[in-house]
Short mmCIF file of C-alpha atoms in Angstrom, two decimals:
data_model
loop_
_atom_site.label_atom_id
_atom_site.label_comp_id
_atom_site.label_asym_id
_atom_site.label_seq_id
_atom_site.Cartn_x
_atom_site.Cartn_y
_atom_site.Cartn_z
CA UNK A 1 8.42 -5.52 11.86
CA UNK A 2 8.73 -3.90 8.05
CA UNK A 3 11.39 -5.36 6.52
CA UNK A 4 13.20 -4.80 3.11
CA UNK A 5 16.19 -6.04 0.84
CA UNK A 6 17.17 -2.33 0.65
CA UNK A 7 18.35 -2.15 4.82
CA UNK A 8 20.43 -5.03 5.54
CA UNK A 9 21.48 -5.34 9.36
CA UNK A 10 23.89 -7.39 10.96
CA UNK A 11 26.15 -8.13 13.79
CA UNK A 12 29.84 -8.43 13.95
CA UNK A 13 30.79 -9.66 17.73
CA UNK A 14 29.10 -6.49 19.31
CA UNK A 15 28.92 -4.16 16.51
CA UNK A 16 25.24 -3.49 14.62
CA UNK A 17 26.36 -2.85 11.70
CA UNK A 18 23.43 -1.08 9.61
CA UNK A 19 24.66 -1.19 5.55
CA UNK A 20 21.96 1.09 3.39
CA UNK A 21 21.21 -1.27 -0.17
CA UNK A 22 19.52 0.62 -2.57
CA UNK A 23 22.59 1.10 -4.46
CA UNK A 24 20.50 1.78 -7.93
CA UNK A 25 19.49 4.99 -6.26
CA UNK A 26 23.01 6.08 -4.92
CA UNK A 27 21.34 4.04 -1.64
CA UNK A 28 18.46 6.70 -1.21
CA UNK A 29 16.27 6.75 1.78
CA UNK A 30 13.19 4.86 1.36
CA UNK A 31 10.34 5.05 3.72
CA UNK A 32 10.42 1.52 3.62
CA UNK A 33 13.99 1.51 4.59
CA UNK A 34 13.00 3.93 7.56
CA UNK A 35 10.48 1.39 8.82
CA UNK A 36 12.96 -1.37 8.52
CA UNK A 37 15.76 0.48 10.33
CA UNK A 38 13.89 1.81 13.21
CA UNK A 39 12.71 -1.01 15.23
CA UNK A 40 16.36 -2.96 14.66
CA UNK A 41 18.26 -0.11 15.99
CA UNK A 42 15.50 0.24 19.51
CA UNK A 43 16.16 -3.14 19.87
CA UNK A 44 20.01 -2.61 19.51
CA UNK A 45 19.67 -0.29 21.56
CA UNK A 46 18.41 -2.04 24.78
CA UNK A 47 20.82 -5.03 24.15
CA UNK A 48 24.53 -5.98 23.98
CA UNK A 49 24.89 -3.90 21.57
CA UNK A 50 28.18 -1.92 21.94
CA UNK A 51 28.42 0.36 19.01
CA UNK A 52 26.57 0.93 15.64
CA UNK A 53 28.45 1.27 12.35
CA UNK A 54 26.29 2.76 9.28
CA UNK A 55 27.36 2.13 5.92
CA UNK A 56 26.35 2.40 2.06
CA UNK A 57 26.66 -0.37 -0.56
CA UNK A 58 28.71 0.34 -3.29
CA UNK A 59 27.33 0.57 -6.61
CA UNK A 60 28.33 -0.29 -10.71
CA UNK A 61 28.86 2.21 -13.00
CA UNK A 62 28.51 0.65 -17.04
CA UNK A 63 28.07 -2.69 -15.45
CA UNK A 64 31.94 -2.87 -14.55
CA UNK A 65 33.46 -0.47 -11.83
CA UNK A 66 32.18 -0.52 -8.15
CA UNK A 67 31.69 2.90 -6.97
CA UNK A 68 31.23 3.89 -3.04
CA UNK A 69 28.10 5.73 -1.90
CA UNK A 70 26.53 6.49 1.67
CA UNK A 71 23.46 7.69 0.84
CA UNK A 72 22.49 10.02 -1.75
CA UNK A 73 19.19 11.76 0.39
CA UNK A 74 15.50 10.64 0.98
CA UNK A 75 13.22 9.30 -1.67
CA UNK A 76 12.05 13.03 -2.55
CA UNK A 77 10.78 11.47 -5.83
CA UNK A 78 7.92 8.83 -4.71
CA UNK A 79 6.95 11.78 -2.08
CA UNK A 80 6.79 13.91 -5.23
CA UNK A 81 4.39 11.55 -6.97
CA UNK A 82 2.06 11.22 -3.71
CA UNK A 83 2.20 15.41 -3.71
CA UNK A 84 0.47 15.19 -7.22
CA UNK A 85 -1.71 11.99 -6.85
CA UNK A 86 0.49 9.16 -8.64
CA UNK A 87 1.02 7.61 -5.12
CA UNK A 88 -0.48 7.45 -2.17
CA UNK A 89 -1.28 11.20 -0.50
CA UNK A 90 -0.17 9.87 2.92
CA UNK A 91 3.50 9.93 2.10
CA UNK A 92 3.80 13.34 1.78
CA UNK A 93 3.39 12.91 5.73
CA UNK A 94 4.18 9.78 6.56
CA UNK A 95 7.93 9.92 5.21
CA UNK A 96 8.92 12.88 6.53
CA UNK A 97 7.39 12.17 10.38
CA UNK A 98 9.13 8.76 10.65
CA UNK A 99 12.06 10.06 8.84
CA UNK A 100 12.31 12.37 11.77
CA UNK A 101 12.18 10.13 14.30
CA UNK A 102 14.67 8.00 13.23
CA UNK A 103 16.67 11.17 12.97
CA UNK A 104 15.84 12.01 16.43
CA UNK A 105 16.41 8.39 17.88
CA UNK A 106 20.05 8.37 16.42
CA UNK A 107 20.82 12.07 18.08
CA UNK A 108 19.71 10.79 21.56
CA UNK A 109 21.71 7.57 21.18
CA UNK A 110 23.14 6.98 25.40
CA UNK A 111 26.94 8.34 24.15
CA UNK A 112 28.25 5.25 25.31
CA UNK A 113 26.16 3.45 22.47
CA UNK A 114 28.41 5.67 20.03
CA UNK A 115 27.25 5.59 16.25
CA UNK A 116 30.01 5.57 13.66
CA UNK A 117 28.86 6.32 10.35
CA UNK A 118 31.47 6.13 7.36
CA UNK A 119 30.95 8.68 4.60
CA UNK A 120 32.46 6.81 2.23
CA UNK A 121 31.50 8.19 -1.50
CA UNK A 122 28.06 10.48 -1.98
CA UNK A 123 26.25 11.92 1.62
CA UNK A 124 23.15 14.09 1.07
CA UNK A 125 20.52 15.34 2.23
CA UNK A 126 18.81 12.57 3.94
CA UNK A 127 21.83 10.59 4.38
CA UNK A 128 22.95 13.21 6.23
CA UNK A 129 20.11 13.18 9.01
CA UNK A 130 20.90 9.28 9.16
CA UNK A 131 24.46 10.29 10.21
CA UNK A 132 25.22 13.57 11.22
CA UNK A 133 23.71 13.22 14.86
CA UNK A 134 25.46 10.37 15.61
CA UNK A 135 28.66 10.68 17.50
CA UNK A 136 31.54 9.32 14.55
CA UNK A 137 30.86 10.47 10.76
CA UNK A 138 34.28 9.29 8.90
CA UNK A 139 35.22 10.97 5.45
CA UNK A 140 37.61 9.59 3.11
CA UNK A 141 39.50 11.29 -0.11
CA UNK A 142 35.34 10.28 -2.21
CA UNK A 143 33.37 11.80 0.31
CA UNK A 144 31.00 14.11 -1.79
CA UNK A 145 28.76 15.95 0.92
CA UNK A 146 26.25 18.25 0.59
CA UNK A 147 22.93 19.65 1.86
CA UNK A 148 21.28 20.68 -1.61
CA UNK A 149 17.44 21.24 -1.02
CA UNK A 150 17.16 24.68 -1.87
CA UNK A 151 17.75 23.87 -5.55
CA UNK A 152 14.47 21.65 -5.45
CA UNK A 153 12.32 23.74 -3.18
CA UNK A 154 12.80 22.40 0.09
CA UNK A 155 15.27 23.19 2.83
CA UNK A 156 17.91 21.78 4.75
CA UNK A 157 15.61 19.14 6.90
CA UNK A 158 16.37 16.04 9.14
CA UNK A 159 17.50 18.29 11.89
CA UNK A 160 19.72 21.22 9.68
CA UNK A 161 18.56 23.73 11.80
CA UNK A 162 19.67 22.47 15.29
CA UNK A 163 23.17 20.91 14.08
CA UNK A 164 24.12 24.05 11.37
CA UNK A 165 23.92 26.74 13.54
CA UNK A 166 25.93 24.54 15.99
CA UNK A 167 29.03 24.46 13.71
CA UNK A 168 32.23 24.63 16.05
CA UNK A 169 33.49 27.87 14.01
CA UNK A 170 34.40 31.07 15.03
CA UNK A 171 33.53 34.14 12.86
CA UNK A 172 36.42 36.53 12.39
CA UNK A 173 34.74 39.40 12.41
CA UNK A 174 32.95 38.75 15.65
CA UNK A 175 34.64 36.78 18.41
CA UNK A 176 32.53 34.14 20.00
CA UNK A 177 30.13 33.84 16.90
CA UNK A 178 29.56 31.17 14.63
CA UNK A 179 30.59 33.04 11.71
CA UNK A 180 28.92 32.45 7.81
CA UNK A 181 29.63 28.90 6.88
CA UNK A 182 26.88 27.83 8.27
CA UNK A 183 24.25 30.00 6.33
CA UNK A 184 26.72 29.87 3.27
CA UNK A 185 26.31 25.87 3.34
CA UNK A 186 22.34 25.51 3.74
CA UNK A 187 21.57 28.03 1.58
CA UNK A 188 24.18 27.52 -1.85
CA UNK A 189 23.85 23.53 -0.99
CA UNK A 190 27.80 23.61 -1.99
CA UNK A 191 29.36 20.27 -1.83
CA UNK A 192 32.35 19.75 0.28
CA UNK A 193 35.38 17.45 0.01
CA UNK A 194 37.02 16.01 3.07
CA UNK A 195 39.13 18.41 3.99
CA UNK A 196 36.04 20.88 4.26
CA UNK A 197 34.63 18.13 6.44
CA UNK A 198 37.59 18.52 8.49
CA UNK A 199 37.76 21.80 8.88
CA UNK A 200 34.15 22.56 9.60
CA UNK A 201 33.28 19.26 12.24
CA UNK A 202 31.41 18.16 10.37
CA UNK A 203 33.45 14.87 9.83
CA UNK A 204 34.94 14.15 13.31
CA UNK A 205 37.65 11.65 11.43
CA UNK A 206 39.67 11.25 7.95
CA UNK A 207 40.86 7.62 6.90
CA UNK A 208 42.07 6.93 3.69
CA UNK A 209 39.05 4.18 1.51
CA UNK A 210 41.92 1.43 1.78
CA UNK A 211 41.82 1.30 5.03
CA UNK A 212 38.25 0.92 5.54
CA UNK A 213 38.14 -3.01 5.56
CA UNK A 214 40.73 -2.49 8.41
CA UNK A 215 38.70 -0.51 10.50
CA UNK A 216 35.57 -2.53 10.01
CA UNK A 217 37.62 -5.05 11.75
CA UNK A 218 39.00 -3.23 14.33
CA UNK A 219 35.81 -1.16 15.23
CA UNK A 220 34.01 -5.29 15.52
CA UNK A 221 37.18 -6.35 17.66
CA UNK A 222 36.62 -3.08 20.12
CA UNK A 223 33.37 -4.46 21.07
CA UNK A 224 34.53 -7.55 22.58
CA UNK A 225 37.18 -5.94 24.84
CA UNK A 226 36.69 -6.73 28.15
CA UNK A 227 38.87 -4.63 29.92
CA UNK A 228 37.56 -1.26 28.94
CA UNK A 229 34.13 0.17 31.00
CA UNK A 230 31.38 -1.85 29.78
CA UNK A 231 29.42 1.32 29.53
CA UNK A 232 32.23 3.31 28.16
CA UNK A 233 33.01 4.41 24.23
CA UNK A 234 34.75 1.35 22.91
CA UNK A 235 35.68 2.61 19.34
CA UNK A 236 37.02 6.04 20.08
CA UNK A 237 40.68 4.45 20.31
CA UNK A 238 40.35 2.84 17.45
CA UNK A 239 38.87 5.50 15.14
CA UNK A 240 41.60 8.00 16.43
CA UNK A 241 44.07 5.22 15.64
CA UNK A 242 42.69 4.97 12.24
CA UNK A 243 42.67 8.65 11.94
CA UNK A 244 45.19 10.92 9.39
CA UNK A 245 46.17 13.55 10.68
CA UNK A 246 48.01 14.73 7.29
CA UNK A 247 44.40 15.57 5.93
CA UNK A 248 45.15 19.05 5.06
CA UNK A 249 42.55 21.85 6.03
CA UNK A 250 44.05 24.83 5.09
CA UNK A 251 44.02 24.02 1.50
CA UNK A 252 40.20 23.31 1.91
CA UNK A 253 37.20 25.50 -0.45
CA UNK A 254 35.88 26.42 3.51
CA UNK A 255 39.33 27.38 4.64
CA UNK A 256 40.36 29.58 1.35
CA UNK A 257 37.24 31.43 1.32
CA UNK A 258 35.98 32.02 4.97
CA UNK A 259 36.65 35.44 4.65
CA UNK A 260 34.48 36.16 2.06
CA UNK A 261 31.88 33.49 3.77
CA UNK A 262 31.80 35.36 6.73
CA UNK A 263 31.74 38.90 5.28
CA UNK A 264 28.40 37.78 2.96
CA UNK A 265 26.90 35.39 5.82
CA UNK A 266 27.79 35.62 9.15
CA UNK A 267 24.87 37.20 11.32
CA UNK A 268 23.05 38.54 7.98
CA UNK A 269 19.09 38.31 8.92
CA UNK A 270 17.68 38.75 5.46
CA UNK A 271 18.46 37.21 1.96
CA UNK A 272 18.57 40.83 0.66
CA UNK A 273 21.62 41.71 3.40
CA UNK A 274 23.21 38.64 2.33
CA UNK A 275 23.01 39.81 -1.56
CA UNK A 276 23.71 43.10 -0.91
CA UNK A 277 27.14 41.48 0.75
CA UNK A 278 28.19 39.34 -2.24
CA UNK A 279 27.43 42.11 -4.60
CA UNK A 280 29.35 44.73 -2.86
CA UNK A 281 32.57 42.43 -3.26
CA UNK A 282 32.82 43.60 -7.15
CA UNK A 283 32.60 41.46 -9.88
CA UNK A 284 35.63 40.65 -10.03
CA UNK A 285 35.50 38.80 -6.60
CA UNK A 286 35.09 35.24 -8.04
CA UNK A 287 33.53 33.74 -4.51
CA UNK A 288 30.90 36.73 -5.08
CA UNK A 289 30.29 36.24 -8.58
CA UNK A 290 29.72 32.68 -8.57
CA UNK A 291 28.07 32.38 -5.22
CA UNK A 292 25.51 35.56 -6.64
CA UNK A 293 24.74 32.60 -9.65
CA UNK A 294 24.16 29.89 -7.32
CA UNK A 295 21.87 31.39 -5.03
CA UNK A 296 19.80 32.63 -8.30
CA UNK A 297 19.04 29.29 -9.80
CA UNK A 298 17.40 28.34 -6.08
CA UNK A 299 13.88 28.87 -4.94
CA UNK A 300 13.48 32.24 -3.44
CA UNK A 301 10.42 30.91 -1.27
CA UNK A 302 13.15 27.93 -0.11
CA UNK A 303 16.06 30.61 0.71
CA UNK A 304 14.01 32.65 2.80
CA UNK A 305 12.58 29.88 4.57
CA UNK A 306 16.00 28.25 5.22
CA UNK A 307 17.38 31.61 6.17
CA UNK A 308 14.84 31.82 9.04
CA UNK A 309 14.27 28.52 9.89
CA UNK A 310 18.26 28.58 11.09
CA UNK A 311 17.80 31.50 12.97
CA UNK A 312 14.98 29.87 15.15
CA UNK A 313 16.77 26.54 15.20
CA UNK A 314 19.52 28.59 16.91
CA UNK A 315 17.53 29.47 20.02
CA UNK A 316 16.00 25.87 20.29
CA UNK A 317 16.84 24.25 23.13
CA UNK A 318 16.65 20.78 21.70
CA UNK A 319 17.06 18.65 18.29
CA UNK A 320 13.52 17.08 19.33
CA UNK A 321 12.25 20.91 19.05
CA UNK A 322 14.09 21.67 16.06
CA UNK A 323 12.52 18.35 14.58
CA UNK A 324 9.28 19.32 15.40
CA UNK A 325 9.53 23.01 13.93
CA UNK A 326 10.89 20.92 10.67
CA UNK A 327 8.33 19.03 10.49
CA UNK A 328 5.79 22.11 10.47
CA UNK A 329 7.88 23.44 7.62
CA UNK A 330 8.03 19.98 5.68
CA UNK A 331 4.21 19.71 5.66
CA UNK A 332 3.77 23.38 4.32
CA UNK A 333 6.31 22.86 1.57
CA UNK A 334 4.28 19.54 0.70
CA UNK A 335 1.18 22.30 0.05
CA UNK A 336 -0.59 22.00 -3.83
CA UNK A 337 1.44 24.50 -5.65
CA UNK A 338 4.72 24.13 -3.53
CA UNK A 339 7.83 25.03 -4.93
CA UNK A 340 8.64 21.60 -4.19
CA UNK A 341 6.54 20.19 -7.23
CA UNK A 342 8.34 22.23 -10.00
CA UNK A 343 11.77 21.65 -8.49
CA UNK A 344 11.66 18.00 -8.66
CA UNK A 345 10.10 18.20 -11.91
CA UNK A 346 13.03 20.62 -13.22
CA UNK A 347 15.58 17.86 -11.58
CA UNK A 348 14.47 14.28 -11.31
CA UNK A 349 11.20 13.84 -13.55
CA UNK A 350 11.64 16.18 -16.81
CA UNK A 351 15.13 16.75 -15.84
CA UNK A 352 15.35 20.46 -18.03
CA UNK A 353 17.16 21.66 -14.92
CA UNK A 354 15.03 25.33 -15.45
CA UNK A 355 12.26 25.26 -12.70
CA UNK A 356 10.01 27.85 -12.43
CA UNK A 357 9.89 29.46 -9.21
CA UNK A 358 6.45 30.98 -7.43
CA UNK A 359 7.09 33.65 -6.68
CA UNK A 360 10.18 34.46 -8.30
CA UNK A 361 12.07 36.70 -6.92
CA UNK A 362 12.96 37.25 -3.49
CA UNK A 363 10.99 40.69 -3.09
CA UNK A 364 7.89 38.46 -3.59
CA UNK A 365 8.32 36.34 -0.90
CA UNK A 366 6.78 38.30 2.05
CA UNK A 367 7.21 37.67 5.64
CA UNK A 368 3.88 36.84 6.03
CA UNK A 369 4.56 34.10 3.31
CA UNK A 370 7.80 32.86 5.58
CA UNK A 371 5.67 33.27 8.59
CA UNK A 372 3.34 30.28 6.87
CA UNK A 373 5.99 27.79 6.98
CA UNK A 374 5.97 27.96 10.76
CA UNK A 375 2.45 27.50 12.02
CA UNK A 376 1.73 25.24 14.25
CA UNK A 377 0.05 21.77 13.16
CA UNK A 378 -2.68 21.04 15.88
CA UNK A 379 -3.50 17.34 15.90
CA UNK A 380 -0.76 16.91 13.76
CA UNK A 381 2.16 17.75 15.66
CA UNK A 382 5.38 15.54 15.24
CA UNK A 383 5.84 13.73 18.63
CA UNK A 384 9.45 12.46 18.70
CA UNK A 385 9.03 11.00 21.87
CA UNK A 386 12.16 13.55 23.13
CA UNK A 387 14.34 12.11 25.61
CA UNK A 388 18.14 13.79 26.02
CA UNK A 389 19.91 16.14 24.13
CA UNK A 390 21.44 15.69 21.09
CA UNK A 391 25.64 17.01 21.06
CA UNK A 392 27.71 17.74 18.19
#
């Protein structure tokens, strides 16, 4: 078994808790951290084990002031270095496959095994595949969440496409419909407070950071009851008890601009249709304006890719399948002259913040050229081992 000081598990009475400790890095996913987490978390799984609690260590800022973070994404740095030969090549695979199948071993989690995952601070990218498929993902008044991988060449991965398109929304222009806020969130990356969290599902609860400690405690009390079903949900009582129901979702950046969301996303099948959209709101429309800048500092290649990979993960009849599609477009984004490479130069190694995108413009990115980022690996496949269903 891998182990490492950055995953640090534990039990409390019947709760495994699983507390992410690579606070340096706003706790980002390591592959080493995958390895370590895995195997404790199969083997919580077949034991006493009545519920799983993930958490992030907090962090100083200046040496002084502890800071909360849950996890600021995957290690998209060292797998940058193996892209370009400072590390070793087999990352560029390795991290994402096992990443994966963590991801996929948390979605089919038996329901009365229910993970609780508090979002406490920073949750990104992969922090969000380490959380989001579980059945509890708590946001206080610091959650910071967002699915940003279009601004560094990638796309929304560790299972975006199965749970976006499965956002509990309604469009209002066409009943029954999931409406734009999907599309609008994987493709602008915007980050979202709480109350957006709320108001979208994606957060299933809202307690206040003081009264975390509190409902540590409770949620490791739960799991010694004895007079609930042994094989029933022993936290849900306690997380709804926890719960404030004074978060307020109206005022929310989601709730203030869905029109406008839905108008420029909802059931748009091309980037162009979805620019076309923004810019016929005016320029005086503010959402349009500054959603038109947003989308230009990302990489074409990376918009049109997210754009359809959503639209397949729609019609997939599984989170293993959408996984495995993923996977196919992970490996072709790891490709020598990726757009990967120059956006984690722009951000995290020269940090000039002005990538430069190949092509450059969405006209230049064919279909054929989307079509790439689907084709099928051979011997290479992801095998997630896919038992279940994931549910949201």
């Amino acid at each position: 078994m891998s182990t490492t000081l950055q995953f640090l598990p534990s039990l409390s009475a019947n709760l495994g808790i699983l507390q992410l400790n690579n606070p340096a890095s706003l706790n980002a996913l390591t592959l080493e951290m995958i390895r370590s987490m895995t195997p404790i978390l199969r083997q919580w799984q077949k034991t006493g084990v009545r519920a799983t609690l993930m958490v992030g260590a907090p962090y100083e800022k200046n040496g002084k002031t502890k800071r909360s973070a849950f996890c600021a994404g995957g290690d998209v740095k060292k797998v940058y270095l193996a892209g370009i030969g400072k590390e070793d090549r087999s990352l560029t695979a390795d991290f994402f496959r096992e990443e994966y199948q963590l991801n996929h071993m948390i979605a089919t989690q038996a329901p009365h095994l229910p993970q609780v995952s508090i979002w406490d601070g920073v949750v990104m990218g992969g922090g969000v595949g380490l959380s989001v498929h579980g059945k509890y993902r708590v946001a206080t008044e610091r959650t910071i969440f967002a699915m940003p991988e279009t601004k560094i060449g990638l796309f929304p991965d560790v299972g975006g496409s199965w749970w976006i398109p499965r956002l509990k929304l309604y469009s209002q222009w066409k009943s029954g419909l999931v409406g734009g806020v999907g599309n609008y969130l994987a493709l602008t990356g915007n980050r979202l407070a709480a109350e957006d969290l709320i108001y979208a599902g994606i957060a299933t609860h809202y307690v206040k950071s003081e009264k975390l400690d509190d409902l540590k405690s409770a949620l490791a009390e739960s799991t010694t009851s004895t007079s609930d079903d042994p094989n029933g949900d022993c936290v849900a009582g306690v997380l709804m008890s926890f719960h404030d129901h004074n978060v307020d979702t109206k005022s929310s950046f989601l709730s203030q601009n869905r029109a406008d969301i839905d108008y420029a996303f909802d059931g748009k099948e091309t980037m162009e249709e979805i620019i076309d959209a923004l810019e016929s709101m005016g320029e005086d429309s503010q959402f349009g304006q500054s959603t038109l800048n947003t989308l230009e500092l990302m990489s074409p290649t990376s918009l049109k890719v997210t754009l359809e990979g959503l639209k397949r993960g729609a019609k997939l009849s599984s989170v293993g399948d959408a996984l495995q599609m993923e996977y196919r477009m992970s490996q072709a984004f790891m490709r020598e002259g990726s757009d990967f490479y120059e956006g984690i130069r722009a951000a995290l190694v020269d940090k000039d913040g002005k990538p430069k995108w190949s092509p450059s413009s969405l006209e230049e990115v064919t279909d054929d050229i989307v079509q790439s980022y689907f084709e099928p690996l051979g011997d290479d496949e992801l095998d997630v081992n896919a038992i279940g269903s994931a549910k949201l």
